[in-house]
PDB file of C-alpha atoms in Angstrom:
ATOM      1  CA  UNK A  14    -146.708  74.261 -18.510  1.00 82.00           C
ATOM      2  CA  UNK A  15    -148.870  72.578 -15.932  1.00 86.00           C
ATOM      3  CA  UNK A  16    -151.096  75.624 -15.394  1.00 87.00           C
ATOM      4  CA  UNK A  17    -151.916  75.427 -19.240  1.00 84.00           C
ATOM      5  CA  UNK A  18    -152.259  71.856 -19.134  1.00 87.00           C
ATOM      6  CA  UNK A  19    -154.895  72.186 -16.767  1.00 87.00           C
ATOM      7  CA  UNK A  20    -156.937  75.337 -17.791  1.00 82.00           C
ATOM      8  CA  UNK A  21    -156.747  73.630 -21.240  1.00 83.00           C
ATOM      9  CA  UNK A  22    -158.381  70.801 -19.627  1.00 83.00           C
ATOM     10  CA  UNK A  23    -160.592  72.613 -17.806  1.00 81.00           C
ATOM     11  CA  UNK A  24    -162.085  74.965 -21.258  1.00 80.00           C
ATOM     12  CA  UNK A  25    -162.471  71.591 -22.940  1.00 82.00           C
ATOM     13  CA  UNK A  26    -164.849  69.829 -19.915  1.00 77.00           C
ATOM     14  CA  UNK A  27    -166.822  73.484 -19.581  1.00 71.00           C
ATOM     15  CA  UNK A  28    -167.748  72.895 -23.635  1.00 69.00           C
ATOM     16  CA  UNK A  29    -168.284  69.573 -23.673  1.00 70.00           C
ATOM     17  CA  UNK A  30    -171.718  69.306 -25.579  1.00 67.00           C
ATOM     18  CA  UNK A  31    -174.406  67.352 -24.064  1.00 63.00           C
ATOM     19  CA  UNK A  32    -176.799  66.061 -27.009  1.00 62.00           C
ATOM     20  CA  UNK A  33    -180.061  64.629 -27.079  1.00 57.00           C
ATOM     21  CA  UNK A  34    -182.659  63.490 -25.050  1.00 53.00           C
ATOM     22  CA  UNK A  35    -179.737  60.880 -22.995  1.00 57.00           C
ATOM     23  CA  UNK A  36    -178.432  64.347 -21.525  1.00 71.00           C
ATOM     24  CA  UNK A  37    -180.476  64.410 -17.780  1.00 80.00           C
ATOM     25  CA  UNK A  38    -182.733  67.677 -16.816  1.00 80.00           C
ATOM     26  CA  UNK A  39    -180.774  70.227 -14.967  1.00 82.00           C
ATOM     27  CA  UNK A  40    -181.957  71.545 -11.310  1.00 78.00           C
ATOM     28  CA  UNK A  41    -183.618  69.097  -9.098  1.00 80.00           C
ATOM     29  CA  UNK A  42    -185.308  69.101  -5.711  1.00 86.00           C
ATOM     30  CA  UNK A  43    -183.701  72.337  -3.772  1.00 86.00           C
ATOM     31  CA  UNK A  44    -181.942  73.631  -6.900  1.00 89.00           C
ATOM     32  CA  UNK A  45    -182.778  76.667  -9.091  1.00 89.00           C
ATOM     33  CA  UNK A  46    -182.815  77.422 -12.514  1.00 91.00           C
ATOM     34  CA  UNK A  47    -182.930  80.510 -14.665  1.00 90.00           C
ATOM     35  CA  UNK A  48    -184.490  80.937 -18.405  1.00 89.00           C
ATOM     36  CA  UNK A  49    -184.255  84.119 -20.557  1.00 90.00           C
ATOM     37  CA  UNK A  50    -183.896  84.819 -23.846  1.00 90.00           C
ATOM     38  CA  UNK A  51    -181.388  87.186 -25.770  1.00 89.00           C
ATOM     39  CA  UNK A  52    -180.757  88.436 -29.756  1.00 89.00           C
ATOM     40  CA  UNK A  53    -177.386  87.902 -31.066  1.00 85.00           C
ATOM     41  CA  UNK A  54    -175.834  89.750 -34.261  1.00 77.00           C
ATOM     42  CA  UNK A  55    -174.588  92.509 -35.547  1.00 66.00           C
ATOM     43  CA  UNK A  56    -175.174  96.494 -35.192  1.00 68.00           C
ATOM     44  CA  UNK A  57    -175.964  98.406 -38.393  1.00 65.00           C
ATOM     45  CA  UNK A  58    -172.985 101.008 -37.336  1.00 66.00           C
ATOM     46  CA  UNK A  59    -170.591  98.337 -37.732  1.00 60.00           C
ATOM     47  CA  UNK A  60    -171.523  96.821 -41.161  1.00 63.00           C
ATOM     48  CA  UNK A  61    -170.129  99.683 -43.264  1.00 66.00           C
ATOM     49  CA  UNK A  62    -169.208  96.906 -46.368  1.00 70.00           C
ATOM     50  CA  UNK A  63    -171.431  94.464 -45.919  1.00 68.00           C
ATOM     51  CA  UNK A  64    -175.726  94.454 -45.404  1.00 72.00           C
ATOM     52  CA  UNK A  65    -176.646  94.052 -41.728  1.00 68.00           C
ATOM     53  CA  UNK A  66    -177.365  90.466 -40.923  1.00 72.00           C
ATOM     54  CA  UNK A  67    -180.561  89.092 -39.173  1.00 79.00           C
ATOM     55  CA  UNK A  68    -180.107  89.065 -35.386  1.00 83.00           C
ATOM     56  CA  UNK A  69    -180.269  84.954 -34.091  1.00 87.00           C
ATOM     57  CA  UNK A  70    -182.486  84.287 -30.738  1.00 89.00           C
ATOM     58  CA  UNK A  71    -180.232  82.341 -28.025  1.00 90.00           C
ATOM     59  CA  UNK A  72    -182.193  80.818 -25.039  1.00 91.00           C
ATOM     60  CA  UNK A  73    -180.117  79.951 -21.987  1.00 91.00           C
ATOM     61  CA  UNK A  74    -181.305  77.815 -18.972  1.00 91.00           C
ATOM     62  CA  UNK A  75    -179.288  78.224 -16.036  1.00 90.00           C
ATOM     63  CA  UNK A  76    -178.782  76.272 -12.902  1.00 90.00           C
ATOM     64  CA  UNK A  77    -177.328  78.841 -10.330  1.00 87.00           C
ATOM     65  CA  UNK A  78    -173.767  77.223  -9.409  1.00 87.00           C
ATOM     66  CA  UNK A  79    -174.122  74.615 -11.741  1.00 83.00           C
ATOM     67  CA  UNK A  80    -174.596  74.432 -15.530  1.00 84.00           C
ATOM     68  CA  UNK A  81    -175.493  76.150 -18.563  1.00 87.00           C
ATOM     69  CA  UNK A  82    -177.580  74.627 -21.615  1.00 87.00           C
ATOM     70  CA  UNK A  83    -177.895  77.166 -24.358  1.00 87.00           C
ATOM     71  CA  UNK A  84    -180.629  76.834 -27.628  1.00 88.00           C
ATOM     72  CA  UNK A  85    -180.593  78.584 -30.981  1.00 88.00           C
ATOM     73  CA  UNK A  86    -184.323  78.847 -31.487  1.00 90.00           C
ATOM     74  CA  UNK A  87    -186.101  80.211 -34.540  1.00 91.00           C
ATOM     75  CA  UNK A  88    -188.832  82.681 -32.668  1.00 88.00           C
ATOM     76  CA  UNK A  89    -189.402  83.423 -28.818  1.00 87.00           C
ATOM     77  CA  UNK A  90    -192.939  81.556 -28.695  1.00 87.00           C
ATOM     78  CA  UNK A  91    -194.329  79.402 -25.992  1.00 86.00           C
ATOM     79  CA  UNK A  92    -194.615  76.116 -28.671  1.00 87.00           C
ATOM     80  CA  UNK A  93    -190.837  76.861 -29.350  1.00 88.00           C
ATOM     81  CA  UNK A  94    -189.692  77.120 -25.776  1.00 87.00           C
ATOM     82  CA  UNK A  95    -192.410  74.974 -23.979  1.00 87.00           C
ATOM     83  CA  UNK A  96    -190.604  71.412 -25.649  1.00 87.00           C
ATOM     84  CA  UNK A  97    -187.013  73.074 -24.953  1.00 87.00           C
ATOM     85  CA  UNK A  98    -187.979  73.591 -20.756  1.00 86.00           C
ATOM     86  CA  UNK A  99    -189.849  70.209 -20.845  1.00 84.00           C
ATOM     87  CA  UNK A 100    -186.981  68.437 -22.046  1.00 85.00           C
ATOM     88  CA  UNK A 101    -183.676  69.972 -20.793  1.00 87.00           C
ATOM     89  CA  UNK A 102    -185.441  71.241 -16.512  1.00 86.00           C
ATOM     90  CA  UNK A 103    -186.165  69.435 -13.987  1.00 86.00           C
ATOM     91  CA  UNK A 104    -189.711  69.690 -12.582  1.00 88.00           C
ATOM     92  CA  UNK A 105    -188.655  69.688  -8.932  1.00 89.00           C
ATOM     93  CA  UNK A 106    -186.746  73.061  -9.028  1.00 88.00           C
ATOM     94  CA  UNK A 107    -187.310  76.528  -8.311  1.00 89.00           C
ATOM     95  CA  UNK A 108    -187.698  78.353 -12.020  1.00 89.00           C
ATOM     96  CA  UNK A 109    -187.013  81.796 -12.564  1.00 89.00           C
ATOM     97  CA  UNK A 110    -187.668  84.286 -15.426  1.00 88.00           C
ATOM     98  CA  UNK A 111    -188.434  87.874 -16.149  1.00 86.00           C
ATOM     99  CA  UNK A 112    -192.211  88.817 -17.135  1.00 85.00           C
ATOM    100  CA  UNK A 113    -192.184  87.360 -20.112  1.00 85.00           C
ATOM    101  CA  UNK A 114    -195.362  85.634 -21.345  1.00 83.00           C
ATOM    102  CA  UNK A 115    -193.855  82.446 -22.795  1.00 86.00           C
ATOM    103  CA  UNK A 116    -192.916  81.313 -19.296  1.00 83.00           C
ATOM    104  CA  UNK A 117    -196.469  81.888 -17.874  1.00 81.00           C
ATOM    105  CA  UNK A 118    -197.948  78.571 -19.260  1.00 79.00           C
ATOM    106  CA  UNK A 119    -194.960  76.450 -17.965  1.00 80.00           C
ATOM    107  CA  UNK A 120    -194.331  78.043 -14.662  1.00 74.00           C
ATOM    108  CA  UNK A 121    -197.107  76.116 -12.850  1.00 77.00           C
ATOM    109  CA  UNK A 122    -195.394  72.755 -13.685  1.00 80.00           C
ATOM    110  CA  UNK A 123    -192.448  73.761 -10.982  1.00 85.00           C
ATOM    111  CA  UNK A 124    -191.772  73.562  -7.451  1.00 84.00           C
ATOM    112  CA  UNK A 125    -191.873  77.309  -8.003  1.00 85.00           C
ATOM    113  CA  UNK A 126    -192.063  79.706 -10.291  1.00 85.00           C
ATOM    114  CA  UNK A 127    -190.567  83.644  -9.481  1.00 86.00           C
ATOM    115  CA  UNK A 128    -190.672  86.495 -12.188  1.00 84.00           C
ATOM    116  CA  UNK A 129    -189.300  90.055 -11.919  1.00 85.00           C
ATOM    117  CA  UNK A 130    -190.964  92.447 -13.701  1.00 83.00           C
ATOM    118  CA  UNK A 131    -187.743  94.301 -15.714  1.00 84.00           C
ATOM    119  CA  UNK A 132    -190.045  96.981 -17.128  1.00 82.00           C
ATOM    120  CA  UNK A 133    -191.108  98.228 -13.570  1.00 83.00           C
ATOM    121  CA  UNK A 134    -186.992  98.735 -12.873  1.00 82.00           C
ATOM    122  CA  UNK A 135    -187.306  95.492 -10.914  1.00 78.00           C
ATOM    123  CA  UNK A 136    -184.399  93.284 -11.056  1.00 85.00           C
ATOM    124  CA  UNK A 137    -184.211  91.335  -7.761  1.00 84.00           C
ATOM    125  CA  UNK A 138    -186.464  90.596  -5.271  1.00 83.00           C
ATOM    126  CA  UNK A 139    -185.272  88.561  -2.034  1.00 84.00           C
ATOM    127  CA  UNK A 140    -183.855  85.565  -4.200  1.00 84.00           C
ATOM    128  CA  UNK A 141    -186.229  85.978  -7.396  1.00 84.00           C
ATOM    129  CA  UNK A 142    -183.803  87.179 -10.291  1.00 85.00           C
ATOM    130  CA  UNK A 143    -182.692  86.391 -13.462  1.00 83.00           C
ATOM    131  CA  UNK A 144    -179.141  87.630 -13.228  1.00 82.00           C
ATOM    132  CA  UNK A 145    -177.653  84.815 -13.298  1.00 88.00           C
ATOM    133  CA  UNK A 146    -178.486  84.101 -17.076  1.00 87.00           C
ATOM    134  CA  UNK A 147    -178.271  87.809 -17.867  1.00 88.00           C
ATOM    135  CA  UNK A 148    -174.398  87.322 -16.569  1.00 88.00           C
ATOM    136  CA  UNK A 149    -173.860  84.286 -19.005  1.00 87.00           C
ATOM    137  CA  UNK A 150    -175.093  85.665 -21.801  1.00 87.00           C
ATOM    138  CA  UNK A 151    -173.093  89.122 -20.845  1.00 87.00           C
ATOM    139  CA  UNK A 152    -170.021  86.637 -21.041  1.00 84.00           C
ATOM    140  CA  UNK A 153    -171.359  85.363 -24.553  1.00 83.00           C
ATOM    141  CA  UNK A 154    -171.993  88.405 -26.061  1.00 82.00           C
ATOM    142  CA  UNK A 155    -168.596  90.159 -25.129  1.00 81.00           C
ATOM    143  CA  UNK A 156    -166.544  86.643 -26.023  1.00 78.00           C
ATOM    144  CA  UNK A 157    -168.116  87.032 -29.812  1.00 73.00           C
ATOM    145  CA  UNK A 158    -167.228  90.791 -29.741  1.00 69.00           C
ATOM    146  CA  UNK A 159    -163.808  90.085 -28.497  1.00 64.00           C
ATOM    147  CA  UNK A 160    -163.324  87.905 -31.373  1.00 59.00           C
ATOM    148  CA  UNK A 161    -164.863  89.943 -34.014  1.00 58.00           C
ATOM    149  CA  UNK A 162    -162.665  93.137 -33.409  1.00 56.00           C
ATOM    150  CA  UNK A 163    -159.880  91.088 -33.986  1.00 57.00           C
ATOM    151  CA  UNK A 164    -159.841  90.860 -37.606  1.00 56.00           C
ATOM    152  CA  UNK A 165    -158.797  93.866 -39.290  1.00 59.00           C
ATOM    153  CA  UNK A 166    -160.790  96.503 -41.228  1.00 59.00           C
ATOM    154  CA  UNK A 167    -161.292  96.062 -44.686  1.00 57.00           C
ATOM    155  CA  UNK A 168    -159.340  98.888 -46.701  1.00 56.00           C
TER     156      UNK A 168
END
């Protein structure tokens, strides 16, 4: 009974939403964060009832051993991101992405700013990744597949 008790308590402060612009910039002096982008929805092989729905774009920004703020955003531009990064990371921290475009304007305004280049097969490089993010939304997509394949088949 205690165990539950406290992992109950401890799901409930891990989803705790932090709203607004009140909610302080993760990272900080020393610290390091991670931004990526993923698609979420359903396969076509799946959706043998029902038309395929449109796939939703998720961006995460990760502090590594701290945090996680994730953003339903309507396209993977730099004007949709740019206000997201300038809002919700601190300026002082190390940034990290993959080779994507959108963070090239907004790099500069970090301590640092480290990129791996995933279409060259590069993945890490001393402490450059993204795999921290990658890992989170690994966890996200297989928690909404978990939960799907619960339901049963329609007949």
């Amino acid at each position: 009974m205690k165990t539950a008790w406290f992992l109950g308590h401890r799901v409930r402060e891990c989803m705790k939403e932090v709203r607004g612009f009140a909610a302080d910039p993760l990272g900080g002096a020393g610290k390091t964060l991670e931004a990526d982008e993923t698609y979420l929805g359903g396969k076509a092989e799946n959706r043998a009832y029902a038309p395929v729905p449109e796939k939703r774009i998720v961006m995460a920004l990760v502090e590594r051993n701290g945090q996680v703020r994730s953003f339903h955003v309507p396209n993977v531009t730099a004007a949709t991101l740019h206000p997201i990064l300038g809002v919700h990371a601190h300026r002082d921290s190390r940034f990290m992405t993959d080779e994507a475009n959108v963070y090239r304007g907004i790099g500069w305004n970090f301590a640092s700013h480290g990129t791996v280049n995933h279409s060259a097969k590069e993945y890490v490089r001393g402490d450059v990744h993204s795999n921290t993010v990658e890992g989170y939304f690994s966890i996200l997509k297989r928690g909404i597949t978990a939960s799907i394949s619960t339901y049963p088949k329609p007949t």
